[in-house]
Amino acid sequence: MRILFLTHAFNSLAQRLFHELSERGHEISVELDIADSVTEEAVALFRPALVLAPFLKRAIPASIWTTVPCFVVHPGIAGDRGPSALDWAMARGESRWGVTVLQAEADMDAGPVWASVEFPMRSVSKGALYRREVSDAALQAVLLALERFCSGNYVPQRVPGKAYPLMSQQVRKIDWQTQSTAEILTRIRAADGFPGVADELFGQPCHLFDAWPESRLSGPAGSLIARRESAICRATRDGALWIGHV
């Protein structure tokens, strides 16, 4: 099948899907989503049977999804909608999550569902989940969706859902005086990779990434209490966290 990848960036998931689908005999072309006119030109030139969007940050234009089937890979369970799906799932402490392949329509993430695969959540960073659990589930869901699409007799199901907004820095904000180590760790991990958690160190605004709990050290909440190579240790109200990247 001729499949056009429409993606914000050729990230790890897009690369994996490109490799796996190419190995299965599909003819793939990749277009970076930079402008509607560029996407329209790519569709006109490549003439795909299907557009697959493994990683987008904006809606597919109606000029595309009304003329060719467009499958969106959404890092959320069936019915979940919005741009910060994995971030919100981690913040809520979901024990299971998933990846859904749905057909693009006017409302983002609200189109009929072609496939959905769930997985158990691990207590790790968003990036670690994305590269393993999300990537594995996405591949399974995409392969199932393509199988159903090629069969010609599968009817995708509409699923009632709830939309969550882009998670803001106000929601991610850390209060070093009152929040526990576990709460702060979850906030940083839910923003790891991108966009990080906005904070302040030495009077300078910054973004925090790569947090790990400290088992022995402690000190006044919010204070910097240790350094190890390029990481710093910051005290919480009930312990401390190592920050590996700022």
Short mmCIF file of N, CA, C and O in Angstrom, two decimals, residues 26-109:
data_model
loop_
_atom_site.label_atom_id
_atom_site.label_comp_id
_atom_site.label_asym_id
_atom_site.label_seq_id
_atom_site.Cartn_x
_atom_site.Cartn_y
_atom_site.Cartn_z
N HIS A 26 5.07 -2.19 2.40
CA HIS A 26 4.36 -0.95 2.09
C HIS A 26 5.32 0.08 1.50
O HIS A 26 6.50 0.12 1.86
N GLU A 27 4.82 0.89 0.61
CA GLU A 27 5.62 1.97 0.01
C GLU A 27 5.36 3.25 0.79
O GLU A 27 4.23 3.76 0.79
N ILE A 28 6.39 3.76 1.45
CA ILE A 28 6.23 4.88 2.38
C ILE A 28 6.92 6.13 1.86
O ILE A 28 8.06 6.08 1.39
N SER A 29 6.24 7.25 1.98
CA SER A 29 6.85 8.56 1.75
C SER A 29 6.63 9.39 3.01
O SER A 29 5.58 9.27 3.66
N VAL A 30 7.61 10.20 3.37
CA VAL A 30 7.53 10.98 4.61
C VAL A 30 7.46 12.47 4.28
O VAL A 30 8.26 12.99 3.50
N GLU A 31 6.48 13.14 4.87
CA GLU A 31 6.33 14.59 4.71
C GLU A 31 6.26 15.23 6.09
O GLU A 31 5.44 14.86 6.93
N LEU A 32 7.13 16.21 6.34
CA LEU A 32 7.08 16.95 7.59
C LEU A 32 5.94 17.96 7.55
O LEU A 32 5.76 18.66 6.54
N ASP A 33 5.18 18.04 8.62
CA ASP A 33 3.99 18.89 8.67
C ASP A 33 4.40 20.33 8.97
O ASP A 33 4.44 20.76 10.12
N ILE A 34 4.71 21.08 7.92
CA ILE A 34 5.14 22.47 8.09
C ILE A 34 4.11 23.47 7.57
O ILE A 34 4.10 24.62 8.01
N ALA A 35 3.26 23.06 6.63
CA ALA A 35 2.24 23.97 6.08
C ALA A 35 1.21 23.16 5.33
O ALA A 35 1.54 22.13 4.72
N ASP A 36 -0.04 23.62 5.34
CA ASP A 36 -1.10 22.91 4.63
C ASP A 36 -0.77 22.76 3.15
O ASP A 36 -1.01 21.70 2.55
N SER A 37 -0.24 23.82 2.54
CA SER A 37 0.05 23.79 1.10
C SER A 37 1.09 22.72 0.76
O SER A 37 1.01 22.06 -0.28
N VAL A 38 2.08 22.55 1.66
CA VAL A 38 3.11 21.54 1.44
C VAL A 38 2.51 20.13 1.53
O VAL A 38 2.83 19.25 0.74
N THR A 39 1.63 19.94 2.51
CA THR A 39 0.97 18.64 2.66
C THR A 39 0.09 18.34 1.45
O THR A 39 0.09 17.21 0.94
N GLU A 40 -0.64 19.33 1.00
CA GLU A 40 -1.50 19.14 -0.17
C GLU A 40 -0.68 18.76 -1.40
O GLU A 40 -1.08 17.88 -2.17
N GLU A 41 0.47 19.40 -1.56
CA GLU A 41 1.34 19.08 -2.69
C GLU A 41 1.88 17.65 -2.57
O GLU A 41 1.94 16.92 -3.57
N ALA A 42 2.25 17.24 -1.34
CA ALA A 42 2.77 15.89 -1.13
C ALA A 42 1.72 14.84 -1.47
O ALA A 42 2.04 13.81 -2.09
N VAL A 43 0.48 15.07 -1.08
CA VAL A 43 -0.60 14.14 -1.38
C VAL A 43 -0.84 14.07 -2.89
O VAL A 43 -1.00 12.98 -3.46
N ALA A 44 -0.81 15.23 -3.54
CA ALA A 44 -1.04 15.27 -4.98
C ALA A 44 0.07 14.53 -5.75
O ALA A 44 -0.20 13.83 -6.74
N LEU A 45 1.31 14.65 -5.29
CA LEU A 45 2.44 14.04 -5.98
C LEU A 45 2.56 12.54 -5.70
O LEU A 45 2.82 11.75 -6.60
N PHE A 46 2.38 12.15 -4.43
CA PHE A 46 2.58 10.75 -4.05
C PHE A 46 1.33 9.90 -4.27
O PHE A 46 1.42 8.69 -4.47
N ARG A 47 0.16 10.52 -4.23
CA ARG A 47 -1.13 9.84 -4.41
C ARG A 47 -1.26 8.61 -3.50
O ARG A 47 -1.41 7.47 -3.98
N PRO A 48 -1.23 8.83 -2.20
CA PRO A 48 -1.29 7.70 -1.26
C PRO A 48 -2.69 7.11 -1.16
O PRO A 48 -3.70 7.81 -1.39
N ALA A 49 -2.74 5.84 -0.78
CA ALA A 49 -4.03 5.22 -0.46
C ALA A 49 -4.46 5.61 0.94
O ALA A 49 -5.64 5.53 1.28
N LEU A 50 -3.45 6.03 1.75
CA LEU A 50 -3.71 6.35 3.15
C LEU A 50 -2.65 7.33 3.65
O LEU A 50 -1.48 7.24 3.27
N VAL A 51 -3.07 8.27 4.49
CA VAL A 51 -2.14 9.14 5.19
C VAL A 51 -2.08 8.68 6.64
O VAL A 51 -3.11 8.48 7.28
N LEU A 52 -0.86 8.48 7.14
CA LEU A 52 -0.67 8.05 8.52
C LEU A 52 0.10 9.14 9.27
O LEU A 52 1.18 9.54 8.84
N ALA A 53 -0.47 9.60 10.40
CA ALA A 53 0.15 10.67 11.18
C ALA A 53 0.63 10.11 12.51
O ALA A 53 -0.15 9.99 13.46
N PRO A 54 1.92 9.74 12.63
CA PRO A 54 2.42 9.16 13.88
C PRO A 54 2.72 10.19 14.96
O PRO A 54 2.79 9.84 16.14
N PHE A 55 2.92 11.46 14.57
CA PHE A 55 3.31 12.47 15.56
C PHE A 55 2.98 13.85 15.00
O PHE A 55 3.71 14.39 14.17
N LEU A 56 1.86 14.42 15.46
CA LEU A 56 1.43 15.73 14.99
C LEU A 56 1.24 16.69 16.14
O LEU A 56 0.96 16.28 17.27
N LYS A 57 1.37 17.99 15.85
CA LYS A 57 1.10 19.01 16.85
C LYS A 57 0.00 19.96 16.41
O LYS A 57 -0.31 20.91 17.11
N ARG A 58 -0.62 19.66 15.26
CA ARG A 58 -1.75 20.45 14.80
C ARG A 58 -2.66 19.57 13.96
O ARG A 58 -2.30 18.44 13.60
N ALA A 59 -3.83 20.09 13.65
CA ALA A 59 -4.84 19.30 12.94
C ALA A 59 -4.47 19.13 11.47
O ALA A 59 -3.88 20.02 10.85
N ILE A 60 -4.86 17.99 10.91
CA ILE A 60 -4.73 17.77 9.47
C ILE A 60 -5.79 18.62 8.77
O ILE A 60 -6.95 18.63 9.17
N PRO A 61 -5.43 19.35 7.71
CA PRO A 61 -6.42 20.22 7.05
C PRO A 61 -7.55 19.43 6.40
O PRO A 61 -7.35 18.30 5.94
N ALA A 62 -8.72 20.04 6.37
CA ALA A 62 -9.90 19.39 5.78
C ALA A 62 -9.68 19.05 4.32
O ALA A 62 -10.25 18.08 3.80
N SER A 63 -8.86 19.83 3.63
CA SER A 63 -8.58 19.57 2.21
C SER A 63 -7.90 18.23 2.01
O SER A 63 -7.94 17.67 0.90
N ILE A 64 -7.30 17.69 3.07
CA ILE A 64 -6.63 16.38 2.98
C ILE A 64 -7.56 15.27 3.47
O ILE A 64 -7.81 14.29 2.76
N TRP A 65 -8.10 15.40 4.72
CA TRP A 65 -8.86 14.28 5.28
C TRP A 65 -10.20 14.05 4.59
O TRP A 65 -10.81 12.98 4.75
N THR A 66 -10.68 15.03 3.82
CA THR A 66 -11.92 14.82 3.06
C THR A 66 -11.68 14.12 1.73
O THR A 66 -12.63 13.68 1.08
N THR A 67 -10.41 14.02 1.31
CA THR A 67 -10.12 13.42 0.01
C THR A 67 -9.38 12.09 0.12
O THR A 67 -9.45 11.27 -0.81
N VAL A 68 -8.68 11.86 1.22
CA VAL A 68 -7.95 10.60 1.42
C VAL A 68 -8.06 10.20 2.89
O VAL A 68 -8.02 11.07 3.76
N PRO A 69 -8.26 8.92 3.19
CA PRO A 69 -8.34 8.50 4.60
C PRO A 69 -7.05 8.88 5.36
O PRO A 69 -5.95 8.64 4.87
N CYS A 70 -7.22 9.47 6.53
CA CYS A 70 -6.08 9.89 7.35
C CYS A 70 -6.18 9.24 8.72
O CYS A 70 -7.17 9.45 9.44
N PHE A 71 -5.18 8.45 9.07
CA PHE A 71 -5.14 7.77 10.37
C PHE A 71 -4.17 8.52 11.29
O PHE A 71 -3.01 8.74 10.95
N VAL A 72 -4.67 8.87 12.47
CA VAL A 72 -3.87 9.57 13.47
C VAL A 72 -3.52 8.61 14.60
O VAL A 72 -4.39 7.92 15.13
N VAL A 73 -2.25 8.56 14.95
CA VAL A 73 -1.79 7.73 16.08
C VAL A 73 -1.82 8.60 17.33
O VAL A 73 -1.01 9.52 17.48
N HIS A 74 -2.78 8.32 18.21
CA HIS A 74 -2.96 9.13 19.43
C HIS A 74 -2.47 8.37 20.65
O HIS A 74 -2.90 7.23 20.89
N PRO A 75 -1.55 8.95 21.44
CA PRO A 75 -1.01 8.24 22.61
C PRO A 75 -1.95 8.27 23.80
O PRO A 75 -1.62 8.76 24.89
N GLY A 76 -3.13 7.73 23.60
CA GLY A 76 -4.14 7.70 24.65
C GLY A 76 -5.11 6.55 24.40
O GLY A 76 -5.19 6.01 23.30
N ILE A 77 -5.87 6.19 25.43
CA ILE A 77 -6.88 5.15 25.28
C ILE A 77 -8.03 5.66 24.42
O ILE A 77 -8.17 6.87 24.19
N ALA A 78 -8.85 4.75 23.93
CA ALA A 78 -10.01 5.13 23.13
C ALA A 78 -10.91 6.07 23.93
O ALA A 78 -11.25 5.78 25.08
N GLY A 79 -11.23 7.20 23.34
CA GLY A 79 -12.06 8.20 24.01
C GLY A 79 -11.27 9.36 24.59
O GLY A 79 -11.82 10.41 24.86
N ASP A 80 -9.97 9.16 24.80
CA ASP A 80 -9.14 10.25 25.28
C ASP A 80 -8.85 11.22 24.13
O ASP A 80 -8.59 10.78 23.01
N ARG A 81 -8.87 12.50 24.42
CA ARG A 81 -8.63 13.51 23.39
C ARG A 81 -7.78 14.64 23.96
O ARG A 81 -7.88 14.95 25.14
N GLY A 82 -6.96 15.20 23.09
CA GLY A 82 -6.15 16.34 23.52
C GLY A 82 -4.67 16.14 23.31
O GLY A 82 -4.20 15.01 23.12
N PRO A 83 -3.90 17.24 23.36
CA PRO A 83 -2.49 17.20 22.98
C PRO A 83 -1.52 16.72 24.06
O PRO A 83 -0.36 16.49 23.77
N SER A 84 -1.95 16.60 25.31
CA SER A 84 -1.04 16.20 26.40
C SER A 84 -1.49 14.89 27.02
O SER A 84 -1.50 14.73 28.23
N ALA A 85 -1.86 13.94 26.16
CA ALA A 85 -2.50 12.71 26.63
C ALA A 85 -1.66 11.95 27.65
O ALA A 85 -2.15 11.59 28.73
N LEU A 86 -0.41 11.71 27.32
CA LEU A 86 0.44 10.93 28.22
C LEU A 86 0.77 11.71 29.49
O LEU A 86 0.84 11.15 30.59
N ASP A 87 0.94 13.02 29.36
CA ASP A 87 1.22 13.88 30.52
C ASP A 87 0.09 13.81 31.54
O ASP A 87 0.32 13.63 32.75
N TRP A 88 -1.15 13.95 31.06
CA TRP A 88 -2.31 13.90 31.95
C TRP A 88 -2.47 12.52 32.58
O TRP A 88 -2.82 12.40 33.76
N ALA A 89 -2.23 11.47 31.81
CA ALA A 89 -2.36 10.10 32.34
C ALA A 89 -1.38 9.88 33.49
O ALA A 89 -1.72 9.30 34.52
N MET A 90 -0.14 10.36 33.33
CA MET A 90 0.86 10.22 34.39
C MET A 90 0.47 11.06 35.60
O MET A 90 0.61 10.63 36.74
N ALA A 91 0.00 12.28 35.36
CA ALA A 91 -0.38 13.17 36.45
C ALA A 91 -1.54 12.60 37.27
O ALA A 91 -1.60 12.77 38.49
N ARG A 92 -2.46 11.90 36.60
CA ARG A 92 -3.61 11.30 37.29
C ARG A 92 -3.26 9.98 37.95
O ARG A 92 -4.06 9.43 38.70
N GLY A 93 -2.09 9.46 37.66
CA GLY A 93 -1.69 8.18 38.24
C GLY A 93 -2.40 6.99 37.63
O GLY A 93 -2.67 5.99 38.32
N GLU A 94 -2.70 7.05 36.32
CA GLU A 94 -3.37 5.93 35.66
C GLU A 94 -2.50 4.68 35.74
O GLU A 94 -1.29 4.72 35.52
N SER A 95 -3.12 3.54 36.03
CA SER A 95 -2.38 2.28 36.10
C SER A 95 -2.26 1.62 34.73
O SER A 95 -1.36 0.81 34.50
N ARG A 96 -3.18 1.96 33.82
CA ARG A 96 -3.12 1.47 32.44
C ARG A 96 -3.37 2.62 31.49
O ARG A 96 -4.13 3.54 31.80
N TRP A 97 -2.73 2.54 30.34
CA TRP A 97 -2.94 3.56 29.31
C TRP A 97 -2.89 2.88 27.96
O TRP A 97 -2.92 1.64 27.89
N GLY A 98 -2.85 3.61 26.87
CA GLY A 98 -2.87 2.95 25.58
C GLY A 98 -2.58 3.87 24.42
O GLY A 98 -2.26 5.06 24.61
N VAL A 99 -2.70 3.31 23.23
CA VAL A 99 -2.53 4.06 21.98
C VAL A 99 -3.73 3.74 21.09
O VAL A 99 -4.15 2.58 20.98
N THR A 100 -4.28 4.77 20.47
CA THR A 100 -5.46 4.62 19.62
C THR A 100 -5.16 5.14 18.22
O THR A 100 -4.55 6.20 18.07
N VAL A 101 -5.58 4.40 17.22
CA VAL A 101 -5.50 4.86 15.83
C VAL A 101 -6.91 5.24 15.41
O VAL A 101 -7.81 4.41 15.41
N LEU A 102 -7.08 6.51 15.10
CA LEU A 102 -8.41 7.01 14.74
C LEU A 102 -8.34 7.78 13.43
O LEU A 102 -7.28 8.21 12.99
N GLN A 103 -9.49 7.94 12.81
CA GLN A 103 -9.55 8.62 11.52
C GLN A 103 -9.75 10.12 11.74
O GLN A 103 -10.58 10.54 12.55
N ALA A 104 -8.97 10.92 11.03
CA ALA A 104 -9.03 12.37 11.20
C ALA A 104 -10.35 12.93 10.68
O ALA A 104 -10.84 12.55 9.62
N GLU A 105 -10.90 13.84 11.48
CA GLU A 105 -12.10 14.59 11.11
C GLU A 105 -11.92 16.03 11.59
O GLU A 105 -10.82 16.42 11.98
N ALA A 106 -13.01 16.79 11.58
CA ALA A 106 -12.92 18.19 11.96
C ALA A 106 -12.51 18.37 13.42
O ALA A 106 -11.69 19.24 13.74
N ASP A 107 -13.07 17.56 14.32
CA ASP A 107 -12.71 17.65 15.73
C ASP A 107 -11.51 16.76 16.01
O ASP A 107 -11.53 15.56 15.69
N MET A 108 -10.48 17.32 16.63
CA MET A 108 -9.25 16.56 16.87
C MET A 108 -9.49 15.38 17.81
O MET A 108 -10.16 15.53 18.84
N ASP A 109 -8.96 14.23 17.43
CA ASP A 109 -8.98 13.00 18.23
C ASP A 109 -10.40 12.48 18.46
O ASP A 109 -10.61 11.65 19.36
#
